[in-house]
Amino acid sequence: MADAVLFQNGIGNFILTTPFLQNLNAPEIFMARDFESTASVRSISRWPVRDYEDAENVPARFDRVFVLWGWPVEKVVEGPNVIRQVKPKWRDDPRHEVKHYTDLLKESRQFPTVIETRWSWRPALGEGEKLVALVNGANPAWKNKLWPPEYWCDLARRLAARGDTQLVVLGGPSETAFGKAVTAAVGRRCWNFTGVWTFAQSAHFLTWCDLLVTNDTALMHVADVLARPVVAIWAWTLWHKNHPYNHEAHVVKSDGGGCPHFPCYGTPVMWTCDDAVCMKAISAQAVYDEVVRVL
């Protein structure tokens, strides 16, 4: 028999489970059919992703059942072979999230993060031109992870003015307004594919890119999987928990902007902050300077 994994968390978190999944015996993943990340996880997973609603007596059908920390408490799964992960205290634990999954096993091998992608359009570039992707994604509940759109527009104008850089904006349906704002600010040297491609297609597009500029979001982890250079805009979320796992990222970190709660990850403030002072403290000039160093 195989192992079962009950997962209900963000797409970026799923990417970070893949070193753990590679240590299991033919794992099958179960997710709620209507969960917002289920379709995206299914599109990039190397393992079968089943609808939990269709599953019958999972503990009796698998050698081991791993219930990961995001699994809802109301969906109780019991049995002597059920291994339930206690939600880590991220602020107090210096380990990367990948380690929290592999530590569920008595012995584990070190594997890289892995995903499947789906082919997407490849742009034509002139000789010496660079292709830079811009991503400002977040779960709607975590809108304070977003760098302000006007800062992105400023950054995009600076990059387009170089004359040797084409830009592309990637993201899901909730980022379409952001994509339109950036392309309107830049004009012809900027492509907008927010809300157009599936997550797996956006992931594949990064294989053509020379650089990804992003906040702390799932496509940052995709770029890490694909060994693409990243400039990460980082504020209140925890770097030690979610930084790119396989390759080095170039980081522009916030100093908090004077916010007394900074960094607020793991506190009630992270759900209630509407101002995101810490994100606004990261200037477009600072990000542009880091991008130029990388390019």
C-alpha positions as a printed NumPy array, in Angstrom:
array([[  0.   ,   0.   ,   0.   ],
       [  0.959,   3.615,  -0.424],
       [  1.08 ,   6.655,   1.843],
       [ -1.651,   9.289,   1.999],
       [ -1.127,  12.999,   2.641],
       [ -3.964,  15.256,   3.732],
       [ -3.106,  18.765,   2.621],
       [ -5.029,  22.003,   2.758],
       [ -2.792,  25.019,   2.498],
       [ -1.445,  27.491,  -0.059],
       [  0.19 ,  26.565,  -3.35 ],
       [  3.55 ,  27.882,  -2.137],
       [  3.304,  25.644,   0.923],
       [  2.594,  22.679,  -1.339],
       [  5.777,  23.31 ,  -3.312],
       [  7.68 ,  23.198,  -0.035],
       [  6.174,  19.775,   0.811],
       [  7.693,  18.149,  -2.278],
       [ 11.037,  17.15 ,  -0.7  ],
       [  8.959,  15.37 ,   1.961],
       [  6.679,  13.748,  -0.629],
       [  9.685,  12.299,  -2.445],
       [ 10.557,  10.391,   0.735],
       [  7.171,   8.641,   0.839],
       [  5.931,   5.408,  -0.697],
       [  3.885,   6.278,  -3.823],
       [  2.026,   9.071,  -2.037],
       [ -1.502,  10.145,  -2.872],
       [ -2.599,  13.632,  -1.863],
       [ -6.089,  14.442,  -0.641],
       [ -7.545,  17.943,  -0.719],
       [-11.003,  19.435,  -0.405],
       [-12.677,  19.68 ,  -3.804],
       [-13.687,  23.307,  -3.348],
       [-10.477,  24.532,  -1.685],
       [ -9.044,  27.559,  -3.483],
       [ -5.622,  25.972,  -4.087],
       [ -6.762,  22.509,  -5.172],
       [ -6.748,  23.179,  -8.926],
       [ -3.323,  24.847,  -8.799],
       [ -1.841,  22.032,  -6.722],
       [ -3.268,  19.445,  -9.109],
       [ -1.759,  21.295, -12.088],
       [  1.833,  21.137, -10.803],
       [  1.861,  17.971,  -8.674],
       [  3.922,  14.953,  -9.717],
       [  1.649,  12.83 ,  -7.546],
       [ -2.083,  12.108,  -7.827],
       [ -4.291,  14.666,  -6.095],
       [ -7.65 ,  13.225,  -5.02 ],
       [-10.811,  14.923,  -3.829],
       [-11.144,  14.184,  -0.134],
       [-14.933,  14.1  ,  -0.482],
       [-14.599,  10.994,  -2.677],
       [-12.288,   9.162,  -0.298],
       [-13.544,   6.255,   1.786],
       [-11.851,   5.28 ,   5.046],
       [ -8.419,   6.64 ,   4.166],
       [ -6.646,   5.186,   7.265],
       [ -7.721,   1.648,   6.313],
       [ -6.457,   1.98 ,   2.733],
       [ -2.947,   3.333,   3.343],
       [  0.125,   2.315,   5.308],
       [  0.534,   5.793,   6.72 ],
       [ -1.672,   8.872,   6.679],
       [  0.077,  12.209,   7.167],
       [ -2.23 ,  15.036,   8.258],
       [ -0.317,  18.258,   7.592],
       [ -0.683,  21.396,   9.677],
       [ -3.201,  23.233,   7.46 ],
       [ -5.752,  20.412,   7.5  ],
       [ -9.07 ,  21.627,   8.991],
       [ -9.787,  20.35 ,  12.477],
       [-13.421,  19.605,  11.625],
       [-12.319,  16.894,   9.164],
       [-11.186,  14.439,  11.804],
       [ -9.07 ,  11.484,  10.687],
       [ -8.209,   8.851,  13.28 ],
       [ -6.257,   5.61 ,  13.312],
       [ -3.043,   4.024,  14.631],
       [ -1.296,   4.822,  11.332],
       [ -2.293,   8.507,  11.324],
       [  0.623,  10.913,  11.805],
       [ -0.686,  14.358,  12.634],
       [  1.593,  17.362,  12.273],
       [  1.269,  19.937,  15.039],
       [  1.249,  23.442,  13.577],
       [  4.759,  24.776,  14.15 ],
       [  5.42 ,  27.938,  16.126],
       [  7.115,  29.606,  13.192],
       [  8.334,  32.72 ,  15.01 ],
       [ 10.171,  30.664,  17.618],
       [ 11.596,  27.95 ,  15.379],
       [ 14.495,  28.801,  13.019],
       [ 13.965,  25.805,  10.733],
       [ 12.78 ,  26.206,   7.159],
       [  9.254,  24.951,   6.447],
       [ 10.714,  22.114,   4.346],
       [ 12.379,  20.737,   7.482],
       [  9.113,  20.73 ,   9.402],
       [  7.689,  18.276,   6.854],
       [ 10.711,  15.979,   6.567],
       [ 10.979,  15.871,  10.362],
       [  7.724,  13.875,  10.355],
       [  9.841,  10.936,   9.208],
       [ 12.33 ,   8.979,  11.308],
       [ 14.742,   9.026,   8.408],
       [ 14.628,  11.197,   5.326],
       [ 16.794,  11.921,   2.318],
       [ 17.395,  15.442,   1.126],
       [ 15.557,  16.151,  -2.115],
       [ 15.008,  19.397,  -4.035],
       [ 11.58 ,  20.927,  -4.466],
       [  9.929,  19.75 ,  -7.692],
       [  6.911,  20.68 ,  -9.821],
       [  5.37 ,  19.916, -13.195],
       [  4.722,  22.778, -15.619],
       [  2.556,  23.271, -18.707],
       [  3.922,  24.823, -21.882],
       [  3.189,  28.523, -22.384],
       [  3.95 ,  31.098, -25.051],
       [  7.551,  32.181, -25.52 ],
       [  8.211,  35.838, -26.401],
       [ 10.593,  36.992, -29.105],
       [ 13.469,  39.007, -27.691],
       [ 15.909,  41.229, -29.512],
       [ 19.638,  40.635, -29.295],
       [ 20.832,  41.373, -25.784],
       [ 17.325,  41.967, -24.422],
       [ 16.366,  40.727, -20.967],
       [ 12.957,  39.393, -19.933],
       [ 11.879,  40.294, -16.401],
       [  8.722,  38.934, -14.766],
       [  6.844,  40.943, -12.127],
       [  4.628,  39.18 ,  -9.578],
       [  2.654,  40.698,  -6.701],
       [  0.468,  37.816,  -5.579],
       [ -1.168,  36.976,  -2.269],
       [ -4.119,  35.184,  -0.812],
       [ -6.885,  37.842,  -0.536],
       [ -6.839,  37.356,   3.235],
       [ -3.19 ,  38.452,   3.24 ],
       [ -3.457,  41.608,   1.149],
       [ -0.885,  43.277,   3.41 ],
       [  1.762,  41.124,   1.674],
       [  1.306,  43.215,  -1.462],
       [  3.809,  45.879,  -2.459],
       [  1.821,  49.004,  -3.461],
       [  0.813,  49.082,  -7.17 ],
       [  2.221,  52.588,  -7.614],
       [  5.631,  51.307,  -6.513],
       [  5.43 ,  48.523,  -9.092],
       [  4.505,  51.051, -11.776],
       [  7.505,  53.183, -10.8  ],
       [  9.803,  50.148, -10.928],
       [  8.383,  49.033, -14.291],
       [  8.916,  52.471, -15.839],
       [ 12.519,  52.513, -14.647],
       [ 13.181,  49.072, -16.124],
       [ 11.46 ,  49.822, -19.449],
       [ 13.452,  53.035, -19.78 ],
       [ 16.662,  50.997, -19.936],
       [ 15.736,  50.076, -23.493],
       [ 17.048,  46.505, -23.199],
       [ 14.341,  45.01 , -20.993],
       [ 10.942,  43.53 , -21.731],
       [  8.536,  43.024, -18.849],
       [  5.763,  40.553, -18.192],
       [  3.238,  40.637, -15.354],
       [  2.099,  37.246, -14.045],
       [ -0.611,  36.31 , -11.575],
       [ -4.066,  34.895, -11.073],
       [ -7.5  ,  36.456, -11.581],
       [ -7.209,  38.501,  -8.381],
       [ -4.124,  40.263,  -9.804],
       [ -5.709,  41.478, -13.046],
       [ -6.142,  45.075, -11.842],
       [ -2.48 ,  45.106, -10.847],
       [ -1.444,  43.773, -14.259],
       [ -3.464,  46.406, -16.094],
       [ -2.043,  49.208, -13.971],
       [  1.556,  48.17 , -14.641],
       [  1.107,  47.691, -18.383],
       [ -0.714,  51.035, -18.662],
       [  2.178,  52.721, -16.875],
       [  4.774,  51.217, -19.22 ],
       [  3.205,  50.718, -22.646],
       [  4.487,  48.488, -25.395],
       [  7.444,  46.891, -23.603],
       [  5.238,  45.161, -21.028],
       [  3.044,  42.055, -21.405],
       [  0.157,  41.342, -19.055],
       [ -0.856,  37.715, -18.467],
       [ -2.557,  38.09 , -15.094],
       [ -5.703,  35.988, -15.011],
       [ -4.893,  34.483, -18.432],
       [ -2.74 ,  31.452, -17.742],
       [ -3.096,  28.585, -15.339],
       [ -0.623,  28.442, -12.493],
       [  1.322,  25.697, -14.283],
       [  1.553,  27.812, -17.458],
       [  2.798,  30.835, -15.519],
       [  5.327,  28.527, -13.899],
       [  6.553,  27.358, -17.283],
       [  6.833,  30.923, -18.571],
       [  9.417,  31.611, -15.892],
       [ 11.765,  29.221, -17.708],
       [ 12.105,  31.927, -20.401],
       [ 12.76 ,  34.744, -17.922],
       [ 16.098,  36.22 , -16.924],
       [ 14.744,  37.407, -13.589],
       [ 11.653,  37.337, -11.397],
       [ 10.848,  40.306,  -9.148],
       [  8.272,  39.24 ,  -6.588],
       [  6.895,  39.539,  -3.112],
       [  6.707,  36.472,  -0.851],
       [  4.397,  34.362,  -2.997],
       [  4.106,  30.988,  -4.726],
       [  5.806,  31.932,  -8.003],
       [  8.896,  32.859,  -5.984],
       [  9.111,  29.176,  -5.013],
       [  8.527,  28.184,  -8.642],
       [ 11.46 ,  30.334,  -9.766],
       [ 13.561,  28.633,  -7.097],
       [ 12.569,  25.194,  -8.449],
       [ 13.493,  26.313, -11.975],
       [ 16.789,  27.906, -10.882],
       [ 15.732,  31.323, -12.144],
       [ 17.231,  34.407, -10.461],
       [ 14.906,  36.124,  -7.987],
       [ 14.733,  39.553,  -6.401],
       [ 12.381,  39.117,  -3.452],
       [ 10.586,  42.056,  -1.821],
       [ 10.296,  41.007,   1.812],
       [  8.579,  42.61 ,   4.767],
       [  6.636,  41.062,   7.655],
       [  6.6  ,  37.387,   6.701],
       [  9.378,  35.167,   8.051],
       [ 12.458,  34.798,   5.846],
       [ 13.824,  31.827,   7.794],
       [ 10.563,  29.906,   7.236],
       [  9.862,  30.519,   3.556],
       [ 12.991,  31.67 ,   1.778],
       [ 13.876,  29.939,  -1.526],
       [ 15.119,  26.495,  -0.576],
       [ 17.338,  25.426,  -3.489],
       [ 19.005,  28.568,  -4.782],
       [ 20.073,  31.941,  -3.5  ],
       [ 17.653,  34.836,  -3.801],
       [ 18.494,  38.522,  -3.803],
       [ 16.394,  40.182,  -1.137],
       [ 15.232,  43.721,  -0.514],
       [ 14.052,  43.637,   3.095],
       [ 11.928,  46.17 ,   4.903],
       [ 13.075,  47.903,   8.07 ],
       [  9.452,  48.02 ,   9.212],
       [  8.831,  51.646,   8.362],
       [  8.368,  52.457,  12.026],
       [  5.516,  49.977,  12.554],
       [  5.521,  48.955,  16.248],
       [  4.257,  45.459,  15.354],
       [  6.959,  44.634,  12.786],
       [  7.396,  41.782,  11.989],
       [  3.861,  40.719,  12.814],
       [  3.828,  37.163,  11.414],
       [  2.193,  34.794,  13.883],
       [  0.374,  37.566,  15.744],
       [ -3.256,  38.754,  15.413],
       [ -2.019,  41.947,  13.729],
       [ -1.075,  40.068,  10.554],
       [ -4.776,  39.45 ,   9.874],
       [ -5.993,  42.943,  10.7  ],
       [ -3.338,  45.281,   9.262],
       [ -4.79 ,  47.304,   6.379],
       [ -1.962,  49.799,   5.975],
       [  1.117,  47.613,   5.392],
       [  3.521,  50.351,   6.448],
       [  6.379,  47.85 ,   6.287],
       [  5.755,  47.164,   2.593],
       [  5.576,  50.879,   1.807],
       [  8.955,  51.342,   3.469],
       [ 10.601,  49.466,   0.553],
       [ 11.211,  52.027,  -2.181],
       [ 11.06 ,  51.439,  -5.915],
       [ 14.591,  52.819,  -6.143],
       [ 15.901,  50.21 ,  -3.716],
       [ 14.302,  47.37 ,  -5.685],
       [ 15.469,  48.818,  -9.005],
       [ 19.042,  49.068,  -7.74 ],
       [ 18.986,  45.401,  -6.721],
       [ 17.496,  44.341, -10.072],
       [ 20.224,  46.189, -11.958],
       [ 22.87 ,  44.437,  -9.85 ],
       [ 21.392,  41.051, -10.738],
       [ 20.869,  41.731, -14.436]])
